[in-house]
PDB file of C-alpha atoms and ligand atoms in Angstrom:
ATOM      1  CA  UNK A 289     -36.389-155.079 -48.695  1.00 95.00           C
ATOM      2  CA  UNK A 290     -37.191-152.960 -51.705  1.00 98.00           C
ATOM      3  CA  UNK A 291     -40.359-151.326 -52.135  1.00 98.00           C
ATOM      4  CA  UNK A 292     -41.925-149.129 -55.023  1.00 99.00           C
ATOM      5  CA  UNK A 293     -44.789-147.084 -54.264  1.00 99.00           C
ATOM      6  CA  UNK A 294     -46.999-146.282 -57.497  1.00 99.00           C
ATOM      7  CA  UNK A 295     -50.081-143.430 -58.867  1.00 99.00           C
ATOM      8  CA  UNK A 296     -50.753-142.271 -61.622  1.00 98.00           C
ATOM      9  CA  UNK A 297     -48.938-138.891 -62.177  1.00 98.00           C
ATOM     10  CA  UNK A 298     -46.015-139.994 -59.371  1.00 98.00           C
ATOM     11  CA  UNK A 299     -46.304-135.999 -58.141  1.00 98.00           C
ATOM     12  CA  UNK A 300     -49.004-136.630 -55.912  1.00 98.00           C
ATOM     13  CA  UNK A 301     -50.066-139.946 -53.672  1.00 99.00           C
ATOM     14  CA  UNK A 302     -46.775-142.124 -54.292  1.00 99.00           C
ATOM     15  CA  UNK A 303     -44.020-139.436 -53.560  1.00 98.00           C
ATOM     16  CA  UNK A 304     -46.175-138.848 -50.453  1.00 99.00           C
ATOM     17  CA  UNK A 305     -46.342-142.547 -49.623  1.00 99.00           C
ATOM     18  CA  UNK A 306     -42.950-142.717 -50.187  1.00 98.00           C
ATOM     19  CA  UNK A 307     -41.766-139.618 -47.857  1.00 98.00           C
ATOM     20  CA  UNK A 308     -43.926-140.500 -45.330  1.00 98.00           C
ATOM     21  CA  UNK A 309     -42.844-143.941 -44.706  1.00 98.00           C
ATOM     22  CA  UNK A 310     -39.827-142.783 -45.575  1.00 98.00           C
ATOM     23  CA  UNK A 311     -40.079-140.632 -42.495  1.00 98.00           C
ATOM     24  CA  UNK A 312     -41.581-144.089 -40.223  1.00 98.00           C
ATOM     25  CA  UNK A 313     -38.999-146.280 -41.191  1.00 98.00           C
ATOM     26  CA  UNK A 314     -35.986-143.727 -40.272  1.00 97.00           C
ATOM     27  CA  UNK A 315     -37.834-143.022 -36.575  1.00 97.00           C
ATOM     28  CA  UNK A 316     -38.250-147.140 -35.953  1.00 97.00           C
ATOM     29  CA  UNK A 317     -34.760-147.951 -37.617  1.00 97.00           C
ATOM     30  CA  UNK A 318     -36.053-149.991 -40.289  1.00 97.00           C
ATOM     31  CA  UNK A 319     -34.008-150.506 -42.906  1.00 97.00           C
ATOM     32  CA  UNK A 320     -35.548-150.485 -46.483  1.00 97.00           C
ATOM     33  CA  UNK A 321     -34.888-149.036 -50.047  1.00 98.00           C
ATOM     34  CA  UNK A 322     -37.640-146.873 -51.488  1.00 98.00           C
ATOM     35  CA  UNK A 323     -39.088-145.538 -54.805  1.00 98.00           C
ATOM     36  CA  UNK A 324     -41.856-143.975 -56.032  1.00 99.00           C
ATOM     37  CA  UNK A 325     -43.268-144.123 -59.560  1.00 99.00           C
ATOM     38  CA  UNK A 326     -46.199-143.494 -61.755  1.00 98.00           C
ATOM     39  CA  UNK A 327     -48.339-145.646 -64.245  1.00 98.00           C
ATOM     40  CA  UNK A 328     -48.497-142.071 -66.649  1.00 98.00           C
ATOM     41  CA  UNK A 329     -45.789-139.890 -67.993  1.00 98.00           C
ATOM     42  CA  UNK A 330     -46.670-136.577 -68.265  1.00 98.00           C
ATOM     43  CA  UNK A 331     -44.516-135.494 -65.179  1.00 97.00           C
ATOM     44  CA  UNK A 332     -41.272-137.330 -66.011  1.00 98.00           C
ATOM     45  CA  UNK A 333     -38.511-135.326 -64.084  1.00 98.00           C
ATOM     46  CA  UNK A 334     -40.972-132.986 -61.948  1.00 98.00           C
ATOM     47  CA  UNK A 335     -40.729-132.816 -58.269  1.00 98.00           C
ATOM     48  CA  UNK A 336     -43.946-133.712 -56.433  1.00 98.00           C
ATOM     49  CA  UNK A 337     -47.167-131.070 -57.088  1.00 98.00           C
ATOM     50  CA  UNK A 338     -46.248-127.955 -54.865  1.00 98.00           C
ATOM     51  CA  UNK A 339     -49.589-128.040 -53.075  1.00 98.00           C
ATOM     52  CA  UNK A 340     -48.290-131.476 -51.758  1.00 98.00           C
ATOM     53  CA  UNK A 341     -44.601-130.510 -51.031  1.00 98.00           C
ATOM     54  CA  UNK A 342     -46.352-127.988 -48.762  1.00 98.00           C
ATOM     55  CA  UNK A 343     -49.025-130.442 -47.281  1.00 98.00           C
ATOM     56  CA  UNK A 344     -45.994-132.925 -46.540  1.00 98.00           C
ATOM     57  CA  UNK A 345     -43.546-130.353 -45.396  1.00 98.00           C
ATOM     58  CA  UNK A 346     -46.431-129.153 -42.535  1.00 98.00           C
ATOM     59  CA  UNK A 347     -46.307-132.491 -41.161  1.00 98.00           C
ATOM     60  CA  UNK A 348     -42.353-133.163 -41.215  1.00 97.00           C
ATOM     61  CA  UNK A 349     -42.193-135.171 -44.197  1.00 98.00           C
ATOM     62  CA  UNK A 350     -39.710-133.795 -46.789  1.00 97.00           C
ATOM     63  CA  UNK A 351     -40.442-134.653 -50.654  1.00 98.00           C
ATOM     64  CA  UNK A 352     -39.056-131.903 -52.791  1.00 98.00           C
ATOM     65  CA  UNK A 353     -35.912-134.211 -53.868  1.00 98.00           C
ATOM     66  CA  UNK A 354     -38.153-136.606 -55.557  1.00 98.00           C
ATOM     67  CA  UNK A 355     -38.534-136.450 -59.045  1.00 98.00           C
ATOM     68  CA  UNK A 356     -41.262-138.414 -61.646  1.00 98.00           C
ATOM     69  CA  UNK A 357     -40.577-141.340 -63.127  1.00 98.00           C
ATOM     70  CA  UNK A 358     -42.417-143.646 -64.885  1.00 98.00           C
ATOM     71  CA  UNK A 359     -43.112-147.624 -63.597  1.00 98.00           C
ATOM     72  CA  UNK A 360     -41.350-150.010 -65.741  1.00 98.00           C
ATOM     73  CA  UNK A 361     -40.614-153.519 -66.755  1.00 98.00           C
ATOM     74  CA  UNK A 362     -37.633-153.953 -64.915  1.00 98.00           C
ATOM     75  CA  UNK A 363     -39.012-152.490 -61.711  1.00 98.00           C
ATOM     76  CA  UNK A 364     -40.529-156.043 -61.598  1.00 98.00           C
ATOM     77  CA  UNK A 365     -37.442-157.681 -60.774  1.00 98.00           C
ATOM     78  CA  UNK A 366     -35.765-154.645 -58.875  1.00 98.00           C
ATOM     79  CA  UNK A 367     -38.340-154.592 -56.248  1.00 98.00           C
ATOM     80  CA  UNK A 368     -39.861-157.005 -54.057  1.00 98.00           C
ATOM     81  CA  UNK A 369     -43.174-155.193 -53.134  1.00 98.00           C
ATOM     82  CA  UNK A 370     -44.727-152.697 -56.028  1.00 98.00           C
ATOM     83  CA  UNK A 371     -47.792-151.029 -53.970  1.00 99.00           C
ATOM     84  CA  UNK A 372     -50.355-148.972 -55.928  1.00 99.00           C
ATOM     85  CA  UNK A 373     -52.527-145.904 -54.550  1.00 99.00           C
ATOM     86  CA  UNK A 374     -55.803-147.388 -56.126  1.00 98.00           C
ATOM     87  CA  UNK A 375     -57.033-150.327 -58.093  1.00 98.00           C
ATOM     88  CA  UNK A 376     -56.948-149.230 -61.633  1.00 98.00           C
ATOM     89  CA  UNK A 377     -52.816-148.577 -60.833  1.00 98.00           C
ATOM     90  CA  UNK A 378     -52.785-152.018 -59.619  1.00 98.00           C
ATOM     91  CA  UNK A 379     -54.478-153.582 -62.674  1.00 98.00           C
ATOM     92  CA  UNK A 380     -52.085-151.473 -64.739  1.00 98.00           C
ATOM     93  CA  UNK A 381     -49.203-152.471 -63.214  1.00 98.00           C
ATOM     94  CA  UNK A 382     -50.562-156.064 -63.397  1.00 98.00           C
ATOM     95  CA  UNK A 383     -51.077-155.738 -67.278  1.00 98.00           C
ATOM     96  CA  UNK A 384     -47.167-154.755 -67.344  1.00 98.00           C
ATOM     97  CA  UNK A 385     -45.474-157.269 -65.234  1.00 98.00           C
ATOM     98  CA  UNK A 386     -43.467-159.715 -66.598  1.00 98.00           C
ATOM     99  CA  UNK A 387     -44.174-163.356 -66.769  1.00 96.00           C
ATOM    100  CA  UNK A 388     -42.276-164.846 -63.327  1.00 96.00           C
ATOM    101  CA  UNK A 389     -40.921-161.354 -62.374  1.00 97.00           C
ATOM    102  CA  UNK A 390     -40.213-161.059 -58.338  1.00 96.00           C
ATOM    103  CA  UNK A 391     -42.364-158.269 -57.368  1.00 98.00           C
ATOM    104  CA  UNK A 392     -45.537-158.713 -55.069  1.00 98.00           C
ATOM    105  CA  UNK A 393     -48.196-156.317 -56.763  1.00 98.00           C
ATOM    106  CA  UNK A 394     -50.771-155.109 -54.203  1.00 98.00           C
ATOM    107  CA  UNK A 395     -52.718-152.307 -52.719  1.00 98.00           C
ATOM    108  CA  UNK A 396     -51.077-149.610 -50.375  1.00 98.00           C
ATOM    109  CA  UNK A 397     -53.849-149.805 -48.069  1.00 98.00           C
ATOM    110  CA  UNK A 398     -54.802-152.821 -46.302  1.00 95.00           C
ATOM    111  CA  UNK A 399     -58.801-151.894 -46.124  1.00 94.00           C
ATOM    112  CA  UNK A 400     -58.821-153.434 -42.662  1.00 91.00           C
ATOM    113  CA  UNK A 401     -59.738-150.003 -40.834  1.00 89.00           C
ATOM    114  CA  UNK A 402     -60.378-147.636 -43.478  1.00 94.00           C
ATOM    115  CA  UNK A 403     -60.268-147.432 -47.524  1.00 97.00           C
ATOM    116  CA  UNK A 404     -58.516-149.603 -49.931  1.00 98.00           C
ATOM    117  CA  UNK A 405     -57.726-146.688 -52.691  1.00 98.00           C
ATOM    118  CA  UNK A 406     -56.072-143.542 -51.675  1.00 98.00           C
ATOM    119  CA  UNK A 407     -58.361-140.763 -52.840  1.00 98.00           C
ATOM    120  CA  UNK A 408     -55.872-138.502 -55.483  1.00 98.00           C
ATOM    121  CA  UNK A 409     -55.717-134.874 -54.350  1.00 98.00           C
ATOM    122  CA  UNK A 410     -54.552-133.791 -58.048  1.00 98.00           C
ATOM    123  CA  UNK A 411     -58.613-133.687 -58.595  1.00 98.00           C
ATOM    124  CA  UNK A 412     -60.238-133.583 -55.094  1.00 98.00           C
ATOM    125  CA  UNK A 413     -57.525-130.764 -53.954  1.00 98.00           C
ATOM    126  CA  UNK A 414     -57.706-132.264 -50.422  1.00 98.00           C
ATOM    127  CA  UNK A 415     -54.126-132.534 -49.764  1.00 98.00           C
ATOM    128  CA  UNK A 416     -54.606-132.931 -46.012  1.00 98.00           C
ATOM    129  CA  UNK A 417     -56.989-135.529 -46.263  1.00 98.00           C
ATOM    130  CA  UNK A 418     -55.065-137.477 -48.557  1.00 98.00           C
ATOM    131  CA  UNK A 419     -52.352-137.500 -46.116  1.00 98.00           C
ATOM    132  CA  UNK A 420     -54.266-138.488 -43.302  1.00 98.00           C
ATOM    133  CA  UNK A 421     -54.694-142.088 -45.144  1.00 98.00           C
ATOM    134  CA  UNK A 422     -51.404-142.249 -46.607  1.00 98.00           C
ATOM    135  CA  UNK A 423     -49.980-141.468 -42.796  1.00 98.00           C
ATOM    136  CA  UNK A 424     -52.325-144.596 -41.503  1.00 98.00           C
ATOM    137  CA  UNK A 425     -51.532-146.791 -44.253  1.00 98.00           C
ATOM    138  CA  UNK A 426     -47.525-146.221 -43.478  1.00 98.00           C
ATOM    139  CA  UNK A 427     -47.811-147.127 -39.943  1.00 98.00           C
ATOM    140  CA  UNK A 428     -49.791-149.981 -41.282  1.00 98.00           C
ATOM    141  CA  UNK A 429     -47.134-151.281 -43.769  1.00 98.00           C
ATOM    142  CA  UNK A 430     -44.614-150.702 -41.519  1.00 98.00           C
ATOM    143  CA  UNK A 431     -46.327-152.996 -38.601  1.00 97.00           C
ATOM    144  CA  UNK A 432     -47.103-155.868 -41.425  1.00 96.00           C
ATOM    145  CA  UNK A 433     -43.750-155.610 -42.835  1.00 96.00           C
ATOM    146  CA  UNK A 434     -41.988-155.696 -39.084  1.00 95.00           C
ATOM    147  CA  UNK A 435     -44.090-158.659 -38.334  1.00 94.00           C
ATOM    148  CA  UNK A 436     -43.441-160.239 -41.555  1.00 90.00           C
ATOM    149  CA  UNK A 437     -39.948-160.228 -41.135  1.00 85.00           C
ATOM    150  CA  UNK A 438     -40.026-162.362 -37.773  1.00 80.00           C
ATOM    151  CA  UNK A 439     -42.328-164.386 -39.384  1.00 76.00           C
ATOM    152  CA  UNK A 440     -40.627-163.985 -42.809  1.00 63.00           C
ATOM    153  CA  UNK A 441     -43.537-163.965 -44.799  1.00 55.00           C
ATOM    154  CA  UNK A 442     -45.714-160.564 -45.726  1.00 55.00           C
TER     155      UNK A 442
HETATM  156  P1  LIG B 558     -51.023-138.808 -58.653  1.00 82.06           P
HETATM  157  O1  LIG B 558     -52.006-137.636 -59.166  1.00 82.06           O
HETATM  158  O2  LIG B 558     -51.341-140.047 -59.464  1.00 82.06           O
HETATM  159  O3  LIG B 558     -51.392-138.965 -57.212  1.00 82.06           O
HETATM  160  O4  LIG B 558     -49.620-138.288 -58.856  1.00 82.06           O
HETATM  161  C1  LIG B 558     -52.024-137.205 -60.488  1.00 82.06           C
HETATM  162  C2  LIG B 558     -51.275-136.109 -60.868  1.00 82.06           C
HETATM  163  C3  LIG B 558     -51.302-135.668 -62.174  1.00 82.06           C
HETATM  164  C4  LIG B 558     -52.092-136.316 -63.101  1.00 82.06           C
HETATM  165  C5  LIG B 558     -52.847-137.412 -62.727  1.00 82.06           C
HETATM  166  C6  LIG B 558     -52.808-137.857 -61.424  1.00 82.06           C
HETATM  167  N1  LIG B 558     -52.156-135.834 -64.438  1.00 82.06           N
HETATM  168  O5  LIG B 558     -52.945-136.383 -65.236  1.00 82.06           O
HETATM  169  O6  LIG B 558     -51.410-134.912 -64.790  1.00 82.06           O
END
């Protein structure tokens, strides 16, 4: 199971989505490949935004080894789930993919108990809060995607 986590800027929400259930899968043993990436490249190379390094770090999860990239076309066949932050990085990524390319394109955030878009702390500058949904949308993932594979199907 490969999955690519996706924002905007890729210094922000999906490094933090990506270290957190990084984090998850390594305490429940769950064996999956990870990425991060943006739909915008004006941070190619950059670790994640210090203020969220520092947000991350406070709560165990370690990002400051991930660098900016930006999403594209071949991630389409390289991953199997591409999950975006909110819904204008899901109807970019949309625009991008492929004809017939492999990945499943959806939302990080299931909706069921809270909101589908992951608020981005680059403008609201609340780091915490923003991890407080991406922490609850990891344990989420990680329950669908256990289930799904007994059930084989997402
Ligand atoms: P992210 O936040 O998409 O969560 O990484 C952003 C960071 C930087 C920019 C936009 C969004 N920017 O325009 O530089």
């Amino acid at each position: 199971m490969r999955i690519l986590f996706l924002c905007l800027g890729n210094i922000c929400r999906s490094p933090a989505a990506e270290g957190v259930f990084r984090s998850l899968a390594d305490e429940a043993g769950f064996v999956v490949e990870l990425d991060s990436a943006g739909t915008g490249n004006w941070h190619l190379g950059h670790p994640p935004y210090g203020p969220m390094i520092a947000a991350a770090a406070m709560r165990g999860h370690d990002l400051h080894a991930l660098r900016a990239r930006q999403l594209t076309r071949e991630d389409f066949d390289r991953f199997d789930l591409i999950l975006a932050m909110d819904r204008q990085n899901l109807h970019d990524a949309q625009a991008l993919a492929p004809a017939g390319s492999r990945a499943q394109i959806a939302l990080f955030l299931d909706g069921e108990t809270g909101p589908h878009e992951v608020p981005d702390p680059y403008y609201t500058r609340d780091f915490d809060g923003c991890l407080d949904i991406v922490e609850a949308g990891a344990q989420a993932l990680l329950v669908r995607l256990q289930r799904a594979q007994s059930d084989s199907a997402f």
